[in-house]
Structures are given as C-alpha cells and as structure tokens.
PDB file of C-alpha atoms in Angstrom:
ATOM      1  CA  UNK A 181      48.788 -33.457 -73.024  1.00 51.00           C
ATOM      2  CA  UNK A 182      48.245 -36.986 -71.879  1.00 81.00           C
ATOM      3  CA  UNK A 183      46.576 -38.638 -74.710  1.00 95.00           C
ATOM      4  CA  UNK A 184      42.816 -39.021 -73.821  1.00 98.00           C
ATOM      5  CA  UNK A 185      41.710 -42.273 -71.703  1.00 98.00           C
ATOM      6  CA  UNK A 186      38.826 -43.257 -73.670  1.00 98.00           C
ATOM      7  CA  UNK A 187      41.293 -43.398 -76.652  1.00 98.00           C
ATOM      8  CA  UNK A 188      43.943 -45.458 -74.124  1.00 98.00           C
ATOM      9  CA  UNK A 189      41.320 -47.958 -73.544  1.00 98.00           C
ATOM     10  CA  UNK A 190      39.907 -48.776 -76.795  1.00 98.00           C
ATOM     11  CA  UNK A 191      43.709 -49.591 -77.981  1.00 98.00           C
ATOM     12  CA  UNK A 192      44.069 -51.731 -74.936  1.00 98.00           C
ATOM     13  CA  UNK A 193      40.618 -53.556 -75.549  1.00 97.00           C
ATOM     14  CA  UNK A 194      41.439 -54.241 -78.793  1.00 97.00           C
ATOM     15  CA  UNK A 195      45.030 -55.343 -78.333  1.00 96.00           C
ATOM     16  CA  UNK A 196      43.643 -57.937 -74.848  1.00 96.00           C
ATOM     17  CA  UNK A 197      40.267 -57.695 -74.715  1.00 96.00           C
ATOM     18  CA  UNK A 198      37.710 -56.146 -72.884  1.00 96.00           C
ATOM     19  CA  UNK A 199      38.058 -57.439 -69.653  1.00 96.00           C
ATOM     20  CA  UNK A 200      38.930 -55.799 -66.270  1.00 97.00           C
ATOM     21  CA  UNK A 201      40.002 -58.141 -62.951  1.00 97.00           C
ATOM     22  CA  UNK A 202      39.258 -56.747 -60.635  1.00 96.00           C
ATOM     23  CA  UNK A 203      42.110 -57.016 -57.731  1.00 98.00           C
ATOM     24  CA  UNK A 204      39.902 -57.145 -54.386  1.00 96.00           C
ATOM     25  CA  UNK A 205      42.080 -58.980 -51.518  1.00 97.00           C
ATOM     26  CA  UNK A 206      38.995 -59.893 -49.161  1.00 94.00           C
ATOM     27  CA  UNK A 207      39.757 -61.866 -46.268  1.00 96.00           C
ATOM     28  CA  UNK A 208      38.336 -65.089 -47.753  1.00 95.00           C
ATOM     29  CA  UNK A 209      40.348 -64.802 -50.982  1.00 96.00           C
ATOM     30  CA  UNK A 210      43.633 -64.778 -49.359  1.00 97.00           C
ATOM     31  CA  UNK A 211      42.835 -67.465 -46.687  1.00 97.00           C
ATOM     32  CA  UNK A 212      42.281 -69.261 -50.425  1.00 97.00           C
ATOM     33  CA  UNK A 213      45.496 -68.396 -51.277  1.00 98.00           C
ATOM     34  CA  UNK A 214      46.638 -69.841 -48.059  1.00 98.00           C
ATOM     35  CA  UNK A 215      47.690 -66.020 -47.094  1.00 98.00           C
ATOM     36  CA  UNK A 216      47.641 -64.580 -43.784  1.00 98.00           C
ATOM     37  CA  UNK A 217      45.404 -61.399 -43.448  1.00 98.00           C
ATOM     38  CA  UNK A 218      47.799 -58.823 -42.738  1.00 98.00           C
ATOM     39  CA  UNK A 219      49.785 -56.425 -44.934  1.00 98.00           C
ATOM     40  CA  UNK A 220      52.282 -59.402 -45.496  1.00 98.00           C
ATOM     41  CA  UNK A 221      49.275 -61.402 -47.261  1.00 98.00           C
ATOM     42  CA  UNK A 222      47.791 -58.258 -48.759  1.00 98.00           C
ATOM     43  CA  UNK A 223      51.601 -57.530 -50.494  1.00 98.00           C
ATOM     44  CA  UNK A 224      51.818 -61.301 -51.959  1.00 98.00           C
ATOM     45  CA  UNK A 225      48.079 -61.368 -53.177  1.00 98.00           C
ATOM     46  CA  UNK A 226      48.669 -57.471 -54.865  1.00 98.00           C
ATOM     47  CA  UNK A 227      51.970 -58.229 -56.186  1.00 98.00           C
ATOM     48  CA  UNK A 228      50.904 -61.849 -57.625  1.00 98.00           C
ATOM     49  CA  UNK A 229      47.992 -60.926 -59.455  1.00 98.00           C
ATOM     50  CA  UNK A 230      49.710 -57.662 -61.353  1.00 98.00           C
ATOM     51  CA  UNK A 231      52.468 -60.241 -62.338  1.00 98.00           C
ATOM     52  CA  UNK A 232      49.708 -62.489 -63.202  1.00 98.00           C
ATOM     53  CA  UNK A 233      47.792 -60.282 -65.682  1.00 98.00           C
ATOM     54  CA  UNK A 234      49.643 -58.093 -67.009  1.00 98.00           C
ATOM     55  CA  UNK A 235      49.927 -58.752 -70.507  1.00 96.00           C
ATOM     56  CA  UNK A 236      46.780 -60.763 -70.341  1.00 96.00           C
ATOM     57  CA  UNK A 237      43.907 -58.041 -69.835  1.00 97.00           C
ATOM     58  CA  UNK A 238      43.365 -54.742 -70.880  1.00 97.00           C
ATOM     59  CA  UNK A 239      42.100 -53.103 -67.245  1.00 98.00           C
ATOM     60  CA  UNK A 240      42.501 -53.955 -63.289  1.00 98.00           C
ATOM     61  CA  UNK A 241      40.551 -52.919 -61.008  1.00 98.00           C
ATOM     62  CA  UNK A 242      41.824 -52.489 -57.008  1.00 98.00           C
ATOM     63  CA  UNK A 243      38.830 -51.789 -54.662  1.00 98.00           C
ATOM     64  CA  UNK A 244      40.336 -49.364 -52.760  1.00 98.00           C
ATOM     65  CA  UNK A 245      38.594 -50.800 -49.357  1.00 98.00           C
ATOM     66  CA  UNK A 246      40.058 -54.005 -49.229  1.00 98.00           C
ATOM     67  CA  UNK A 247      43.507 -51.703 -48.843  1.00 98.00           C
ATOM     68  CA  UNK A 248      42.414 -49.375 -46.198  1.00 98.00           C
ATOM     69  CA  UNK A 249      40.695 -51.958 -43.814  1.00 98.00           C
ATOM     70  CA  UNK A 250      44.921 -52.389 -43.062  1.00 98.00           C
ATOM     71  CA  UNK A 251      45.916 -48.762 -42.275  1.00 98.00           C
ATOM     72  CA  UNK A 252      48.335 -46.667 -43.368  1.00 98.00           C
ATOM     73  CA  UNK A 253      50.296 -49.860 -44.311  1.00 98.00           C
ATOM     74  CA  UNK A 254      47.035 -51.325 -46.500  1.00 98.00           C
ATOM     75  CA  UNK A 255      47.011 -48.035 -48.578  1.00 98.00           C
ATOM     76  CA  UNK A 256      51.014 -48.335 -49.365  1.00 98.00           C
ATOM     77  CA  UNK A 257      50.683 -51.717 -50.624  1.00 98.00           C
ATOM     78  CA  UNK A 258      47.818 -49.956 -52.747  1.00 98.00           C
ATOM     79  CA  UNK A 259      49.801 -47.103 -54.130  1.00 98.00           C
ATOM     80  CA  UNK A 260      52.604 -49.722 -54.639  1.00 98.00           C
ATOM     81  CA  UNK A 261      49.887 -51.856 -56.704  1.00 98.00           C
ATOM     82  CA  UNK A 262      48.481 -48.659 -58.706  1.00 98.00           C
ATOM     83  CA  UNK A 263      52.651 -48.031 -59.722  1.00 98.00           C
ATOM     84  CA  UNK A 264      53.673 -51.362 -60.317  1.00 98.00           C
ATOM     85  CA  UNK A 265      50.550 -51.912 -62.788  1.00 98.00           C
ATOM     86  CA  UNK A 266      50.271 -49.169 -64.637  1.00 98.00           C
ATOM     87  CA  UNK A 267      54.931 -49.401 -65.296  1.00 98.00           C
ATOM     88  CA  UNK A 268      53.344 -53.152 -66.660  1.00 98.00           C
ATOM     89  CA  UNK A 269      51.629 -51.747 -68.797  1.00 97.00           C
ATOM     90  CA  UNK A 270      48.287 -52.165 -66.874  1.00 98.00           C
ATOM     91  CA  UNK A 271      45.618 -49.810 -67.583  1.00 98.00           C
ATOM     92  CA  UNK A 272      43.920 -49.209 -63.578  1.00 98.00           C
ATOM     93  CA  UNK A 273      40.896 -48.706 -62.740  1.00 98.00           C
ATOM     94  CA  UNK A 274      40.508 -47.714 -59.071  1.00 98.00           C
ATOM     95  CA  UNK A 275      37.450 -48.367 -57.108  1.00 98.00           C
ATOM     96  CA  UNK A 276      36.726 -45.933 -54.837  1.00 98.00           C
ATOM     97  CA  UNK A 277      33.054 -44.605 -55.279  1.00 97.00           C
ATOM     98  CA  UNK A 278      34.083 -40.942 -53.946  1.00 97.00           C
ATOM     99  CA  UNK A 279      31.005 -38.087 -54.241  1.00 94.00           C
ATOM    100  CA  UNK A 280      31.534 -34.912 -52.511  1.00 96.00           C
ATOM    101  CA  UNK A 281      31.680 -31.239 -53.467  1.00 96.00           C
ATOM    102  CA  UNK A 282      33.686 -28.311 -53.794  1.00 96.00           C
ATOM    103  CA  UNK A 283      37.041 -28.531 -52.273  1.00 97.00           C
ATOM    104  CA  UNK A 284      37.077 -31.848 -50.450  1.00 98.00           C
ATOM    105  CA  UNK A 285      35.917 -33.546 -54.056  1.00 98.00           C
ATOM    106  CA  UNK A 286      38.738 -31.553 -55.607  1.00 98.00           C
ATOM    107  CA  UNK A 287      41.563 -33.253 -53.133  1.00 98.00           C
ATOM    108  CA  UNK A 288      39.370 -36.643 -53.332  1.00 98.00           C
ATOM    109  CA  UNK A 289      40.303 -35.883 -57.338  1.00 98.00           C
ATOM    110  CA  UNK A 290      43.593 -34.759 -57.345  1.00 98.00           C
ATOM    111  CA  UNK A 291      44.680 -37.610 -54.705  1.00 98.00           C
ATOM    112  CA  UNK A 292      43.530 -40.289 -57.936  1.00 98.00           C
ATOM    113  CA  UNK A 293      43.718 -38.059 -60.697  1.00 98.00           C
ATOM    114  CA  UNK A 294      46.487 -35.882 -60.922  1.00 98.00           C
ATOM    115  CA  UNK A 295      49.723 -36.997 -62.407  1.00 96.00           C
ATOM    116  CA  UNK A 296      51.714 -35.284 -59.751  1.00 97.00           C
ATOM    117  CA  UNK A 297      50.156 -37.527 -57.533  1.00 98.00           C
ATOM    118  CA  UNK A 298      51.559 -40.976 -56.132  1.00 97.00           C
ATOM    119  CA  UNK A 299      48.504 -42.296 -56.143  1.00 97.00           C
ATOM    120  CA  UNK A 300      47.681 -41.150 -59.938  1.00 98.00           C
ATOM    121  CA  UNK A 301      45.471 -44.578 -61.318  1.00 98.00           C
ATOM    122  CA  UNK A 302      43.749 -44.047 -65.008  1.00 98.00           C
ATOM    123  CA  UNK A 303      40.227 -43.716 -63.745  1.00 98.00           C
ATOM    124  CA  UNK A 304      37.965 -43.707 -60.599  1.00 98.00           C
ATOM    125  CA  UNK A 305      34.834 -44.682 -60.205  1.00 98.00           C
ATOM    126  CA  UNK A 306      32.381 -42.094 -58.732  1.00 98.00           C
ATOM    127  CA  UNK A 307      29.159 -41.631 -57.122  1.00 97.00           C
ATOM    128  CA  UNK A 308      27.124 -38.662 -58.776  1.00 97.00           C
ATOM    129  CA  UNK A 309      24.475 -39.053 -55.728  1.00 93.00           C
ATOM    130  CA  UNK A 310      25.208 -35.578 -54.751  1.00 96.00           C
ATOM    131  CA  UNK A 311      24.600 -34.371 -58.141  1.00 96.00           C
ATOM    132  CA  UNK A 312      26.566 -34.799 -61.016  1.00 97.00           C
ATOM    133  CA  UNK A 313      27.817 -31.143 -61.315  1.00 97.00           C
ATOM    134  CA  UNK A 314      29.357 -32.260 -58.227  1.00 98.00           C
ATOM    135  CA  UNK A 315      31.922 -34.433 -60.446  1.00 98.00           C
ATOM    136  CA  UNK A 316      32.744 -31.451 -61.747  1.00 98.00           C
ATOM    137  CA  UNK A 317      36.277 -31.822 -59.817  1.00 98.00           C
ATOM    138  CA  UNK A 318      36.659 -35.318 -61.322  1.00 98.00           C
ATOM    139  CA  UNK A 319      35.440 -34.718 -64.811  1.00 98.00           C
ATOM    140  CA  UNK A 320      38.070 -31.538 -65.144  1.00 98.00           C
ATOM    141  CA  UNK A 321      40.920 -33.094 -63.422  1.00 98.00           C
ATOM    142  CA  UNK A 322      40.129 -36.678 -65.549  1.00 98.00           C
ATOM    143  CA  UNK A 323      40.435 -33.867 -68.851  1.00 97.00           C
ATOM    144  CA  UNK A 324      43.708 -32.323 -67.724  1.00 97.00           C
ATOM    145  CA  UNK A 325      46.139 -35.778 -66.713  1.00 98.00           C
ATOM    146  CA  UNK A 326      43.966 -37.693 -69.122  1.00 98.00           C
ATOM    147  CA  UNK A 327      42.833 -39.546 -67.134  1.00 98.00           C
ATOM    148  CA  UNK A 328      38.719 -41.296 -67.047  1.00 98.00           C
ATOM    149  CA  UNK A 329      35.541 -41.279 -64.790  1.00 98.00           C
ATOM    150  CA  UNK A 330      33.205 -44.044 -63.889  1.00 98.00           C
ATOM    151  CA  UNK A 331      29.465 -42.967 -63.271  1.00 98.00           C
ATOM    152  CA  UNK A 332      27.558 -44.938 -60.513  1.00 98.00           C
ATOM    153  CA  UNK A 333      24.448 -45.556 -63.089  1.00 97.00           C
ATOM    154  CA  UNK A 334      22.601 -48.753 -62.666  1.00 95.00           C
ATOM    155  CA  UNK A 335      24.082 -50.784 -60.465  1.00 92.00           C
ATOM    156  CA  UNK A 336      23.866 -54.613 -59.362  1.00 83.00           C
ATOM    157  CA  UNK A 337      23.229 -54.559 -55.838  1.00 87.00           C
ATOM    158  CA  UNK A 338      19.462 -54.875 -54.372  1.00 85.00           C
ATOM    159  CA  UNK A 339      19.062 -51.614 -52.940  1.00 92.00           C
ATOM    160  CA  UNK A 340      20.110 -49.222 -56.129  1.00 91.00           C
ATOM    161  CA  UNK A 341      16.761 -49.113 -57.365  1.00 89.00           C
ATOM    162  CA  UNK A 342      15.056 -46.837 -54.888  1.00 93.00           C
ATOM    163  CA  UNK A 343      16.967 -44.097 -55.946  1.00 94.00           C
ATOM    164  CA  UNK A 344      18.385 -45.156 -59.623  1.00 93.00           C
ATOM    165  CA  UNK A 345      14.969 -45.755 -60.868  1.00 92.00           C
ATOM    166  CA  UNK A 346      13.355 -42.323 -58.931  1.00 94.00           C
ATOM    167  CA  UNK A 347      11.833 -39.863 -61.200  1.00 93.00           C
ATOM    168  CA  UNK A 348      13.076 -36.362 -62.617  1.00 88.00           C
ATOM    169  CA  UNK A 349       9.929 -35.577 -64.500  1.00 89.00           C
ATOM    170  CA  UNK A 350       9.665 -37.744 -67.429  1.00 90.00           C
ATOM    171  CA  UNK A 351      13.013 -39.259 -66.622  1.00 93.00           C
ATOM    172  CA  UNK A 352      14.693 -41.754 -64.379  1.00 95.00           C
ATOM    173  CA  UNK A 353      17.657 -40.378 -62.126  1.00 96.00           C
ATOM    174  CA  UNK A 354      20.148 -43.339 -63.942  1.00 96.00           C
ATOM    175  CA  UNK A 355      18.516 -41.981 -67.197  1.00 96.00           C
ATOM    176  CA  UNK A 356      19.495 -38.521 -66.013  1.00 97.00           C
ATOM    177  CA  UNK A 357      23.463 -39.442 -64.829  1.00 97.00           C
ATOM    178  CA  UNK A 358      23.333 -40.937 -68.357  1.00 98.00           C
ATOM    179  CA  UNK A 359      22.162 -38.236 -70.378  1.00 97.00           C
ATOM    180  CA  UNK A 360      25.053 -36.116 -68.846  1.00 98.00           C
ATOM    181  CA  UNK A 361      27.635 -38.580 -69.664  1.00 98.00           C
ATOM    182  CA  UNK A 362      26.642 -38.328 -73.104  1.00 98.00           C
ATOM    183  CA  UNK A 363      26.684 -35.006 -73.212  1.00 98.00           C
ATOM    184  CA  UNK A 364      30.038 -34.894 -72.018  1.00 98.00           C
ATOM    185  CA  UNK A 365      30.922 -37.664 -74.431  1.00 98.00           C
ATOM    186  CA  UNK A 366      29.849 -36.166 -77.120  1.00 97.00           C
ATOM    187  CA  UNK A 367      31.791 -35.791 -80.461  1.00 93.00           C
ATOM    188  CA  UNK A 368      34.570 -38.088 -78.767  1.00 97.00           C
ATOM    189  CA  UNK A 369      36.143 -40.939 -81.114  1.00 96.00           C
ATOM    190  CA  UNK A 370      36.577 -43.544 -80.692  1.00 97.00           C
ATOM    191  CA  UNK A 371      35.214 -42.699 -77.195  1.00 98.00           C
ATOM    192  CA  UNK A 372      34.878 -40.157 -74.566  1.00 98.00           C
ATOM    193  CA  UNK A 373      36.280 -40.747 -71.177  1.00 98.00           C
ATOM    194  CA  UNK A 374      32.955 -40.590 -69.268  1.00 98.00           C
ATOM    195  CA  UNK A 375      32.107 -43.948 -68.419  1.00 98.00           C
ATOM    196  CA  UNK A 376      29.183 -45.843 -66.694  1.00 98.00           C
ATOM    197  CA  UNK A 377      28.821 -48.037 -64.080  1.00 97.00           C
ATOM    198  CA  UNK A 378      25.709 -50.876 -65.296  1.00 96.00           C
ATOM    199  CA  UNK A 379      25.545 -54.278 -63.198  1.00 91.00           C
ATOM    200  CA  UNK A 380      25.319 -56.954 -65.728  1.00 86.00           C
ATOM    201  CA  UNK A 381      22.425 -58.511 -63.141  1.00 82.00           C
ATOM    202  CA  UNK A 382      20.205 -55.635 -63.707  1.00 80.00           C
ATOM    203  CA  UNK A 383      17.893 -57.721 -65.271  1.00 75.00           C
ATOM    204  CA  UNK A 384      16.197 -55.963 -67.927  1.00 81.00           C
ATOM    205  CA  UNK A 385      17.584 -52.419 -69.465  1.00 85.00           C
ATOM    206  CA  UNK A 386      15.367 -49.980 -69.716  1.00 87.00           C
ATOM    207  CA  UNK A 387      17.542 -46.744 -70.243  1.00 93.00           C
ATOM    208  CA  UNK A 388      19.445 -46.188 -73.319  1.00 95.00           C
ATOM    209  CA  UNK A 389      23.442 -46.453 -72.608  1.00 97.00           C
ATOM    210  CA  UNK A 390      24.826 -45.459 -75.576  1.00 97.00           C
ATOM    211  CA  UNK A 391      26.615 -43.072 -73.842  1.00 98.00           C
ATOM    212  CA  UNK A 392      29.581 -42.840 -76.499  1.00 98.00           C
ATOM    213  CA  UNK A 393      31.942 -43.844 -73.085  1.00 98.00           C
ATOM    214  CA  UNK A 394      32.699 -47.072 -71.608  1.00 98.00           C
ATOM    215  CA  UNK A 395      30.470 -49.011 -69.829  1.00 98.00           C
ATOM    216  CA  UNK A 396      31.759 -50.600 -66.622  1.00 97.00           C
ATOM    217  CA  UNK A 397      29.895 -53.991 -65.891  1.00 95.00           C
ATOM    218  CA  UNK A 398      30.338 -55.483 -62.352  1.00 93.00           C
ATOM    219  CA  UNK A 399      28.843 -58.610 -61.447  1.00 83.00           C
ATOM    220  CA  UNK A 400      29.955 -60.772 -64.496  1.00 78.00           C
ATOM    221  CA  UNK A 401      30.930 -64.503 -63.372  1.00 68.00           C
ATOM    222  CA  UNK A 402      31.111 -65.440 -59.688  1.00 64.00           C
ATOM    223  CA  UNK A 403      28.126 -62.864 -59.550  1.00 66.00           C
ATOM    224  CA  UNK A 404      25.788 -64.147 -61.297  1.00 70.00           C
ATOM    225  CA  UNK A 405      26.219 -62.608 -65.068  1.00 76.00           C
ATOM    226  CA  UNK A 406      26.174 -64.414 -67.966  1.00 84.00           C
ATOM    227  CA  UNK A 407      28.158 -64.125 -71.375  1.00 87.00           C
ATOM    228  CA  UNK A 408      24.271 -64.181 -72.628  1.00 87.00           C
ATOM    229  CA  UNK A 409      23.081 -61.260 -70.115  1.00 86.00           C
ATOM    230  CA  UNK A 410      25.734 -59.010 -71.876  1.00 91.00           C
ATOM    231  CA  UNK A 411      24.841 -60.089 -75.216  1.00 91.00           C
ATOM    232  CA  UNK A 412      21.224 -59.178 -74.326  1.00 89.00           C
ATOM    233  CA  UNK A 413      21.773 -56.323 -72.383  1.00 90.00           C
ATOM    234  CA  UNK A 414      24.480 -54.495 -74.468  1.00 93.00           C
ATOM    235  CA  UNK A 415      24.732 -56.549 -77.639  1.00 90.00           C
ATOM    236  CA  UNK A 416      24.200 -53.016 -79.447  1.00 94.00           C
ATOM    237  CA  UNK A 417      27.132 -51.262 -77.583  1.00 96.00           C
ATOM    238  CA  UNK A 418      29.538 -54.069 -77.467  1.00 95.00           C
ATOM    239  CA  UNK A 419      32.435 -51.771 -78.628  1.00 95.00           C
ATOM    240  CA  UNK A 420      32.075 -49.765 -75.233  1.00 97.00           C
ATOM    241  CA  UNK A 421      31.730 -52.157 -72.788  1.00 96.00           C
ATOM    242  CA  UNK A 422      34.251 -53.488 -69.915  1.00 97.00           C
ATOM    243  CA  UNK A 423      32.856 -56.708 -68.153  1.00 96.00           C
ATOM    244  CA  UNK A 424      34.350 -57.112 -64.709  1.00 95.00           C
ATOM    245  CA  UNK A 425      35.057 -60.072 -62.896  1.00 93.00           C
ATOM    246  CA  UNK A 426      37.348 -60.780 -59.721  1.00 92.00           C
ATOM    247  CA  UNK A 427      36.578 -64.122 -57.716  1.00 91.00           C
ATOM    248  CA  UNK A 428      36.021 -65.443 -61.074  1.00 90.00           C
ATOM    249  CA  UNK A 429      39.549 -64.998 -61.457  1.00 95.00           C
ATOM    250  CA  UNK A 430      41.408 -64.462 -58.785  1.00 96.00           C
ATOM    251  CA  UNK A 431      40.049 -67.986 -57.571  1.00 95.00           C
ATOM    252  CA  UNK A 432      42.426 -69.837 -59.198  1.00 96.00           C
ATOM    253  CA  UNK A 433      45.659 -68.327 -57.545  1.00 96.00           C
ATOM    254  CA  UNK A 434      47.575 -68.254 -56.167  1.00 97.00           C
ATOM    255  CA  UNK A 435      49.504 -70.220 -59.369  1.00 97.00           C
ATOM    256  CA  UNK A 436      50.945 -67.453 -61.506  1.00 98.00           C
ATOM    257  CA  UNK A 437      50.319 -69.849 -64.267  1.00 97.00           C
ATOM    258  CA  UNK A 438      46.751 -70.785 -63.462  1.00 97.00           C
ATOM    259  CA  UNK A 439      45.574 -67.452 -63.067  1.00 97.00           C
ATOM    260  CA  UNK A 440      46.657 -66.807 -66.362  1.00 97.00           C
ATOM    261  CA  UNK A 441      45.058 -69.086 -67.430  1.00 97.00           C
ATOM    262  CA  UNK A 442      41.667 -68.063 -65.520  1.00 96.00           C
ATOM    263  CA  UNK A 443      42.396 -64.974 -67.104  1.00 96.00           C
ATOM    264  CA  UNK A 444      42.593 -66.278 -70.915  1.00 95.00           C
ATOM    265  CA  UNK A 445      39.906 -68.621 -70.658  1.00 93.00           C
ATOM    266  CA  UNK A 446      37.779 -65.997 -69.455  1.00 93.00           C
ATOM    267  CA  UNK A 447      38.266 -63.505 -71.933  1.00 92.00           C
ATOM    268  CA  UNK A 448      38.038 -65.944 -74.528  1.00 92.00           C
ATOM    269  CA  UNK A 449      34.507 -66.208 -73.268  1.00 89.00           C
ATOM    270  CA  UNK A 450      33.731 -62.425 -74.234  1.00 89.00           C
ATOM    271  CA  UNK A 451      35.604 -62.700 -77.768  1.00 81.00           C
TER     272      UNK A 451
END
C-alpha cells in the first residue's frame, strides 16, 4: 500500500517547510506575467511555476477552476500540471471543493483519488455541506491510493459563517466537521490524513482544531494573514499546519529565479 499521506506530508514539511503555493492562473496574474489568456498562457504560467518550486516547498496547490474556465484544453494543461509536479517531487494539493453523494461522489473521488487515474493528485479539498458521511467516497478512496482529504471547516470568506457557526445542539456545525476529522484521525502518527480547511482571517478561534490532521490555511499574505495571526491562532498546533499563499508568490514571476526567491523568502517567514 501507498504509504499514508499524512505521513508523506510531515516528511515533506520538515524537509521544505510548511508551505503550499498555491498555482491559480487567474486572468490578472497572467496579464502580470505578460501572458495571453488562452491555453497557450495557461501552459507557460503551469509549467513555470512547477519548475519554479519544486524543490523549494513542500505542497502546491492548482485551483482546479482557473483550468476549466478553458475547456477541455484548460483541464489537460491541469492533468499535465498534477503529472509533471508530483514526477518533481511535488506533493499536490488539488482544489476542487467537490460534495456530493453516493455514486456521483464516488466518480468525483476516483477521478482525483485513485491511482489508476490520470488525474490522481495527493489530496482534494472537499465540502462536507451535504454531510460528512457523504465524504465517505473520499475518505475510503483517500485510505486505499493513500492519498488525503481537506475538510471545508472554517473558512475565510464573509459568507461561511451563517452556516459554519449554525448550531447542532451544544455544538457548532465547523465544531461538528471537526470532531469527525478527529475521529477519523485518531491514533494516526505522526498524523492522520484528514485535514481541515481554517482561513487564517477568521479572526478569533473558537473551536478546538487539534484534529491530529493537517490544517489547510488559505488567506495567508496577499489576503490579509499575518505570520502573527498563525502564531495566535494555531501557535499550539504548529506541527499540523499548511499556510497557503498564491499571489503572494506567484507575483513575482514570471522570473524562474525570482519566484524562487518569493518562494524562500516566504517560507523563511513561517520558520
């Protein structure tokens, strides 16, 4: 069997780092890179930045969107970018926010999951809005490739609260997603592969995510977050936690050599 992703990720943290670029080719960031936007632009920015960081961060993160907006031609370049990362030596990280049930979450997981797949990445991120036994597809096919699964938990954006802070009882539905995750992470070491997705511009944290599982945390640079919010906010689980950045980065091509460097000074920051 694959050896576990949890496992995968704490050697690569500890050999580059935690941080994770993400690799999101909006239409602003390659005009910046003086690309056109069409697949000919998306191919440069994809293939640049893998070149770029690998060897220089632990985890990249493609947001599966930017791709698709191009077509069939946008999700190539994609499954080009998930292969040519991952044979650098890349650990990836796909965005893609899936949630649905039964059968159609099962294709949605063995499309990103499975290793027979051409799209295989090392972990997805999820949305347990339909109920998390409806990851159930995820979490089992995530077991079998070893492969890991990012929980939508308390995220950045505006809106998240009206229905991550709504009550179960005594508990919050985030507080709820989180207490399965550590269930399912239980007994793990050095971590389970059940992770968490927890904007660092959440402001204050009120839930406990010590989930024994990597924390994904969005929104760290060009968004707002601070070095200090993650000290503050997850000084105490510092081990599990995966700041993610992309304009903060990315900014800087399209320079091999300077985005390097974006990407060194910026996880010298979280060191």
């Amino acid at each position: 069997m694959t050896e576990a992703f949890g496992t995968r990720l704490s050697a690569a943290v500890a050999r580059y780092g935690p941080l994770c670029v993400g690799i999101d080719p909006h239409a602003s960031l390659l005009a910046s890179w003086g690309l056109p936007d069409d697949v000919s632009g998306l191919e440069r920015f994809a293939a640049t930045s893998v070149e770029a960081l690998a060897g220089q961060v632990a985890v990249v993160k493609p947001q599966s969107a930017f791709f698709e907006r191009h077509g069939a031609a946008g999700v190539a370049v994609l499954e080009r970018t998930i292969r040519d990362a991952r044979d650098a030596g890349l650990l990836v990280l796909l965005d893609v926010k899936r949630g649905d049930i039964g059968s159609t979450a099962q294709a949605y997981a063995d499309a990103y999951l499975d290793a027979a797949s051409p799209m295989q990445a090392d972990a997805v991120t999820v949305s347990p809005y339909l109920g998390f036994g409806s990851l159930e597809p995820f979490l089992t096919s995530a077991e079998r490739n070893g492969g890991g699964v990012f929980v939508l938990a308390l995220t950045s954006n505006p809106e998240g609260p009206e229905v991550q802070h709504a009550r179960v009882g005594e508990r919050s539905v985030a507080g709820v997603m989180l207490d399965h995750l550590r269930a399912r992470n239980a007994d793990a070491s050095p971590q389970g592969s059940y992770g968490a997705v927890v904007g660092a511009t959440v402001g204050e944290l009120e839930e406990d995510v010590a989930i024994n599982g990597p924390l994904l945390v969005p929104g760290f640079g060009a968004q707002g977050g601070t070095v200090e919010d993650l000290r503050r906010l997850f000084g105490h689980v510092w081990d599990h936690v995966v700041p993610a950045s992309s304009r903060g980065v990315l900014a800087a091509g399209p320079d091999v050599r300077a985005l390097r460097a974006a990407a060194a000074a910026t996880a010298d920051q979280l060191r």
